[in-house]
Coordinates of C-alpha atoms in Angstrom, one line a residue:
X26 CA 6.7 -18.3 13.9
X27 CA 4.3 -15.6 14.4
X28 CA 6.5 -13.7 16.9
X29 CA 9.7 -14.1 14.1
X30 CA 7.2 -12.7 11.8
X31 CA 5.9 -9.5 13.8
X32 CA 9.8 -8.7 14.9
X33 CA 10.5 -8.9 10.9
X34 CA 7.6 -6.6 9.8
X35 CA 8.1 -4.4 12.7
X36 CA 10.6 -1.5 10.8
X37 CA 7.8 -1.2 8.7
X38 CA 5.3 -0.9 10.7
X39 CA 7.1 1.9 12.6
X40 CA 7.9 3.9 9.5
X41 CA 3.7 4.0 8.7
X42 CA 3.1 4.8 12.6
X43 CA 5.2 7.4 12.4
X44 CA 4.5 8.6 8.7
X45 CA 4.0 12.4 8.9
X46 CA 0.3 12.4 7.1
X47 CA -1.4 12.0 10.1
X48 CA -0.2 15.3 11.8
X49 CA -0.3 17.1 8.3
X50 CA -3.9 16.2 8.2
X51 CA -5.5 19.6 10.4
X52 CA -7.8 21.3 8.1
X53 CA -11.0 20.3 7.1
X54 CA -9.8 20.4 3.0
X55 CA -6.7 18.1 4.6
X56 CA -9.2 15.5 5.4
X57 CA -11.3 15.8 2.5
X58 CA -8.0 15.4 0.1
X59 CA -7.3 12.5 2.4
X60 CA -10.7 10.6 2.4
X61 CA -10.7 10.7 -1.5
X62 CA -7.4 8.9 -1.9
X63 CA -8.1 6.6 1.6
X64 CA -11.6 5.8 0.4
X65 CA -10.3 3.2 -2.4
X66 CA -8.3 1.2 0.6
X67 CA -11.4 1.1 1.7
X68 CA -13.2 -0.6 -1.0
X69 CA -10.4 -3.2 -2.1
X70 CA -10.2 -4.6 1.7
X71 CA -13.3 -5.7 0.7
X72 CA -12.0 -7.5 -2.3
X73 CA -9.7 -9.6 0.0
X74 CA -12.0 -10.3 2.5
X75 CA -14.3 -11.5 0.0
X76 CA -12.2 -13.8 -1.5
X77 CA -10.7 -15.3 1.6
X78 CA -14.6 -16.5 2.1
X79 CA -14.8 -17.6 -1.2
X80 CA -12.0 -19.9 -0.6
X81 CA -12.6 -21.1 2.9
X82 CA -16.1 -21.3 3.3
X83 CA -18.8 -22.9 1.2
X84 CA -20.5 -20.2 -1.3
X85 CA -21.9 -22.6 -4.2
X86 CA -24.7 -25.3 -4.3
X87 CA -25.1 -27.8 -3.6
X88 CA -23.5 -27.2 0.1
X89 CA -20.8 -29.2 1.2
X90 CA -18.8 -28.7 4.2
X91 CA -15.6 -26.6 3.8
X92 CA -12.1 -28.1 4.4
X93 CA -11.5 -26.3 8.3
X94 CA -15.1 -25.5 10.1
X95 CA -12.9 -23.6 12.8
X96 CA -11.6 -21.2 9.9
X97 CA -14.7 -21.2 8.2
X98 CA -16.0 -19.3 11.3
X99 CA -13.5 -17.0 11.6
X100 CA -14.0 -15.2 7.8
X101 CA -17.2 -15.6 8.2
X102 CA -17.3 -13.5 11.7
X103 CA -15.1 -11.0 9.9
X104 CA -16.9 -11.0 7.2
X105 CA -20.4 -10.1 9.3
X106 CA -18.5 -7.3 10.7
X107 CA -17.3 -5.7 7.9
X108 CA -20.1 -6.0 5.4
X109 CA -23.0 -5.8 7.9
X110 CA -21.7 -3.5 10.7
X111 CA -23.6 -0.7 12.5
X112 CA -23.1 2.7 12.3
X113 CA -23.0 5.0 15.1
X114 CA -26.7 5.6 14.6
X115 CA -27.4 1.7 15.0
X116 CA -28.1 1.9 11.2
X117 CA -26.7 -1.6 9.7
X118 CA -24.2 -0.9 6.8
X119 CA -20.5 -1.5 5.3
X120 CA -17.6 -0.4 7.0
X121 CA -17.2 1.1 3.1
X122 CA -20.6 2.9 3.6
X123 CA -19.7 3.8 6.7
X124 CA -16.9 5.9 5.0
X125 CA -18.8 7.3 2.2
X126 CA -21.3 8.5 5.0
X127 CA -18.1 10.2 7.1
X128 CA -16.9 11.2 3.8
X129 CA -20.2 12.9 3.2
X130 CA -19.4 15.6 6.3
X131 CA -16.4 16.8 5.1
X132 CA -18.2 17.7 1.8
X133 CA -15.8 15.1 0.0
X134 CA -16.0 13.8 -3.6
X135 CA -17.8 10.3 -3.7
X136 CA -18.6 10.5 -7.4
X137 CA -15.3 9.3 -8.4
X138 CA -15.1 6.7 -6.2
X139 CA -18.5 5.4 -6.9
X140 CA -17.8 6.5 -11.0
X141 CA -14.6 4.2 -10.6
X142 CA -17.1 1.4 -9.1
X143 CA -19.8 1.5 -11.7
X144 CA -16.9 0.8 -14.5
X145 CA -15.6 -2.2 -12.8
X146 CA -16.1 -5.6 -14.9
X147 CA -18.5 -8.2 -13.6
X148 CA -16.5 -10.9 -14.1
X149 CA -13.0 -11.8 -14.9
X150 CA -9.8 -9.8 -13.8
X151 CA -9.8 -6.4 -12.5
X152 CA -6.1 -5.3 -13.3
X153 CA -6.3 -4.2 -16.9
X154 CA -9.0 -2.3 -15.9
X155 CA -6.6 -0.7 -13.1
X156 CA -4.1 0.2 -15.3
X157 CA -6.2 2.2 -17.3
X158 CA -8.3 4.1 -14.6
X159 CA -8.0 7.5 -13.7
X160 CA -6.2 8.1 -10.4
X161 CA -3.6 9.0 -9.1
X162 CA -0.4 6.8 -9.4
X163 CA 0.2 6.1 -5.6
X164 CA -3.7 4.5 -5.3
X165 CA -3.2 2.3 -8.9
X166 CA -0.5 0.8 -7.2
X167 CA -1.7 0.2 -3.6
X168 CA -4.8 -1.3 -5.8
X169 CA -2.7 -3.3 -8.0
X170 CA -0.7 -4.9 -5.7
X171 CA -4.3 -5.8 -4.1
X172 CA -5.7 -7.2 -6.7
X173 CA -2.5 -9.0 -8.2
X174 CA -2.2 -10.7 -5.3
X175 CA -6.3 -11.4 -5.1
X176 CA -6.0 -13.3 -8.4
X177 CA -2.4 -15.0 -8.7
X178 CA -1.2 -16.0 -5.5
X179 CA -2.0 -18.6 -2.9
X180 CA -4.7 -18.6 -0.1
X181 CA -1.9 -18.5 2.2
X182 CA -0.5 -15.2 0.5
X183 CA -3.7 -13.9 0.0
X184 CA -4.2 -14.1 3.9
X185 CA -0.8 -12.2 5.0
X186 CA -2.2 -9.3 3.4
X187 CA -5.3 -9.5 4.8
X188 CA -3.6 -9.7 8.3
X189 CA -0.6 -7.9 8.6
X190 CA -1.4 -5.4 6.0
X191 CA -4.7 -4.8 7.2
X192 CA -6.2 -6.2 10.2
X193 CA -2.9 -6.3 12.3
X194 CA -2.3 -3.1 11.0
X195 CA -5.3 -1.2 11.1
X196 CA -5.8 -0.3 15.4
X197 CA -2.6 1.1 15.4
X198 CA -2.1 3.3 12.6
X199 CA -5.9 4.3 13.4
X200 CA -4.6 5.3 17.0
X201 CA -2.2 7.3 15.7
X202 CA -4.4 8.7 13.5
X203 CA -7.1 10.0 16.1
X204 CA -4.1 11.4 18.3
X205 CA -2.4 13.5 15.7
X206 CA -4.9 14.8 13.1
X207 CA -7.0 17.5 14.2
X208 CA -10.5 14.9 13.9
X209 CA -11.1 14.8 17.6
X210 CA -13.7 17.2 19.6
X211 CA -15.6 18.2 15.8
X212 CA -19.2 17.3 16.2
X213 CA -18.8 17.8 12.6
X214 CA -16.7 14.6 12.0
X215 CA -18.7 12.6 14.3
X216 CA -19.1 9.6 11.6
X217 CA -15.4 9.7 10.7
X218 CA -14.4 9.4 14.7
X219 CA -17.0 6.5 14.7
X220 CA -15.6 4.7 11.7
X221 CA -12.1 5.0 13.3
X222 CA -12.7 4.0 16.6
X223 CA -14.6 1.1 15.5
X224 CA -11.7 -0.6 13.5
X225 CA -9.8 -0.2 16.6
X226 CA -12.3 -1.6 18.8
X227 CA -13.2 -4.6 16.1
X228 CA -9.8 -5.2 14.2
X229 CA -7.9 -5.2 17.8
X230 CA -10.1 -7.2 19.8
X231 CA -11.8 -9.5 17.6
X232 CA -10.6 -9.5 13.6
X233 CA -7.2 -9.0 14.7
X234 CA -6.7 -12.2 16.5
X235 CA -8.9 -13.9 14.5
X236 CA -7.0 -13.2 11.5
X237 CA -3.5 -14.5 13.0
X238 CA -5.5 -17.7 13.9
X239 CA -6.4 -18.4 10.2
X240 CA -3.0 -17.7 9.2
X241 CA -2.0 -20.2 11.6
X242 CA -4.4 -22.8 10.2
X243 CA -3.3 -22.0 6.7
X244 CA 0.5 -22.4 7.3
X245 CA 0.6 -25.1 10.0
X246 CA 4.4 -26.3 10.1
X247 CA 5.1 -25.3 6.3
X248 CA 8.2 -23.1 6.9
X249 CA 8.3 -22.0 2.8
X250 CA 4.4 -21.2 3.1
X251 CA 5.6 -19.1 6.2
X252 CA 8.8 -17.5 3.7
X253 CA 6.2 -16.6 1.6
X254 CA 4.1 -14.9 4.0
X255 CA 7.1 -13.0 5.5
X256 CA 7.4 -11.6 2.3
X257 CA 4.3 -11.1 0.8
X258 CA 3.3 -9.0 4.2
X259 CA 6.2 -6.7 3.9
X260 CA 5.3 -6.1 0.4
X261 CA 1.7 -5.1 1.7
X262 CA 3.3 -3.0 4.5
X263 CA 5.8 -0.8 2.1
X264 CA 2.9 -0.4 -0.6
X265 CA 0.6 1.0 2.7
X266 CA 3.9 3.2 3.1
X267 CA 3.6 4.2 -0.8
X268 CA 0.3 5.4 -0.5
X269 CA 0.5 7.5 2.7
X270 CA 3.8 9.7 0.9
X271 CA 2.0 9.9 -2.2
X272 CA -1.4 11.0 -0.3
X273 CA 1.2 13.7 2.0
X274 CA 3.0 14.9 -0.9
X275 CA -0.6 15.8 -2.9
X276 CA -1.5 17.3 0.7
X277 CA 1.9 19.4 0.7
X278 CA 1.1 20.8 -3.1
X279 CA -2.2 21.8 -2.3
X280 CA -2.5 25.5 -1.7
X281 CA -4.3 26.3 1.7
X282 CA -7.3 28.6 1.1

């Protein structure tokens, strides 16, 4: 099922490999503009990854042992890899911090980003507060669709877009990222090389398979649980799609100094 899945999701993925931001990306103010919208990706992967542990792993007391100790492991490996990384420095810290430290070279705003995280609720949903945030209409939905899926649909669903719009995702588009913007070389954007080369090291030899693993686990022989997933991934995929034109088109209407 998983190879009638990858061959279904596989126009899509080509349209983001070959999405024209990455080229259009060449100027230091290109990958400012792009960190500031990317950075909020960033922060809601978090969200998912997060909640898959919640639901597969064993985070109340008293302790009792989780349905599947096999996928228990494996969110809670990705999990210690992307909240308790290193950075290139050997400095232990969030992929997310990671990126507000690469972010932090390119003189980029983080005080929106980190404005947008003090206002979050503590408890309860996060989507009414979404659709009155300010940003730009192309992140509220990427977010949305994040979060909508976070807090109405099923483990299994919540899982597609974990893996196929993230972690099966991810060592690619980052590839193509490194080999057409103009990132490669600057000392300057040492941290933002790092952070890239990282999730193409982690996500492709470790998360990535790990990820299609737990999907397996979830789904079993369930072919409308594997429907679902088919479509809830291609969902993820053309929303991923959304944001990059809506991050290129700001590029294209920004003036170069």
């Amino acid at each position: 099922m998983i190879e009638r899945l990858e061959q279904e999701l596989a126009p899509l993925k080509k349209q983001l490999l070959l999405h024209p931001l990455y080229e259009d990306i060449q100027t230091p103010q290109d990958l400012k503009q792009f960190t500031e919208a990317h950075i909020y990706a960033v922060w809601d992967f978090m969200s998912l990854v997060k909640k898959l542990q919640l639901e597969l792993t064993t985070v109340h007391l008293p302790w009792q042992p989780s349905g599947s100790a096999a996928t228990a492991r494996l969110i809670n490996e990705i999990v210690w890899g992307e909240e308790s990384d290193i950075n290139k420095d050997g400095v232990p810290m969030s992929h997310f911090e990671m990126y507000l430290e690469a972010m932090a070279d390119v003189n980029a705003d983080t005080q929106q980003i980190n404005l947008f995280l003090k206002g979050l609720p503590n408890k309860g949903s996060v989507l009414d507060y979404l659709k009155s945030a300010s940003l730009p209409d192309y992140v509220k939905d990427f977010l949305y669709f994040t979060f909508e899926t976070i807090e109405t649909r099923p483990l299994y669903e919540i899982a597609a877009v974990f893996t196929f719009g993230r972690e099966d995702l991810i060592p690619d588009m980052f590839i193509e990222m490194l080999q057409r913007m103009n990132v490669k070389g600057n000392e300057s954007l040492a941290n933002m090389v790092y952070y890239f080369e990282r999730h193409i090291e982690v996500d492709g030899d470790q998360h990535g398979p790990m990820a299609l693993e737990m999907i397996s686990n979830l789904c079993q022989n369930d072919s409308a649980k594997w429907e679902a997933v088919i479509a809830r991934s291609k969902q993820a995929l053309q929303h991923r799609i959304n944001l990059w034109t809506g991050i290129h088109s700001s590029l294209m209407l920004t003036p170069t100094l």
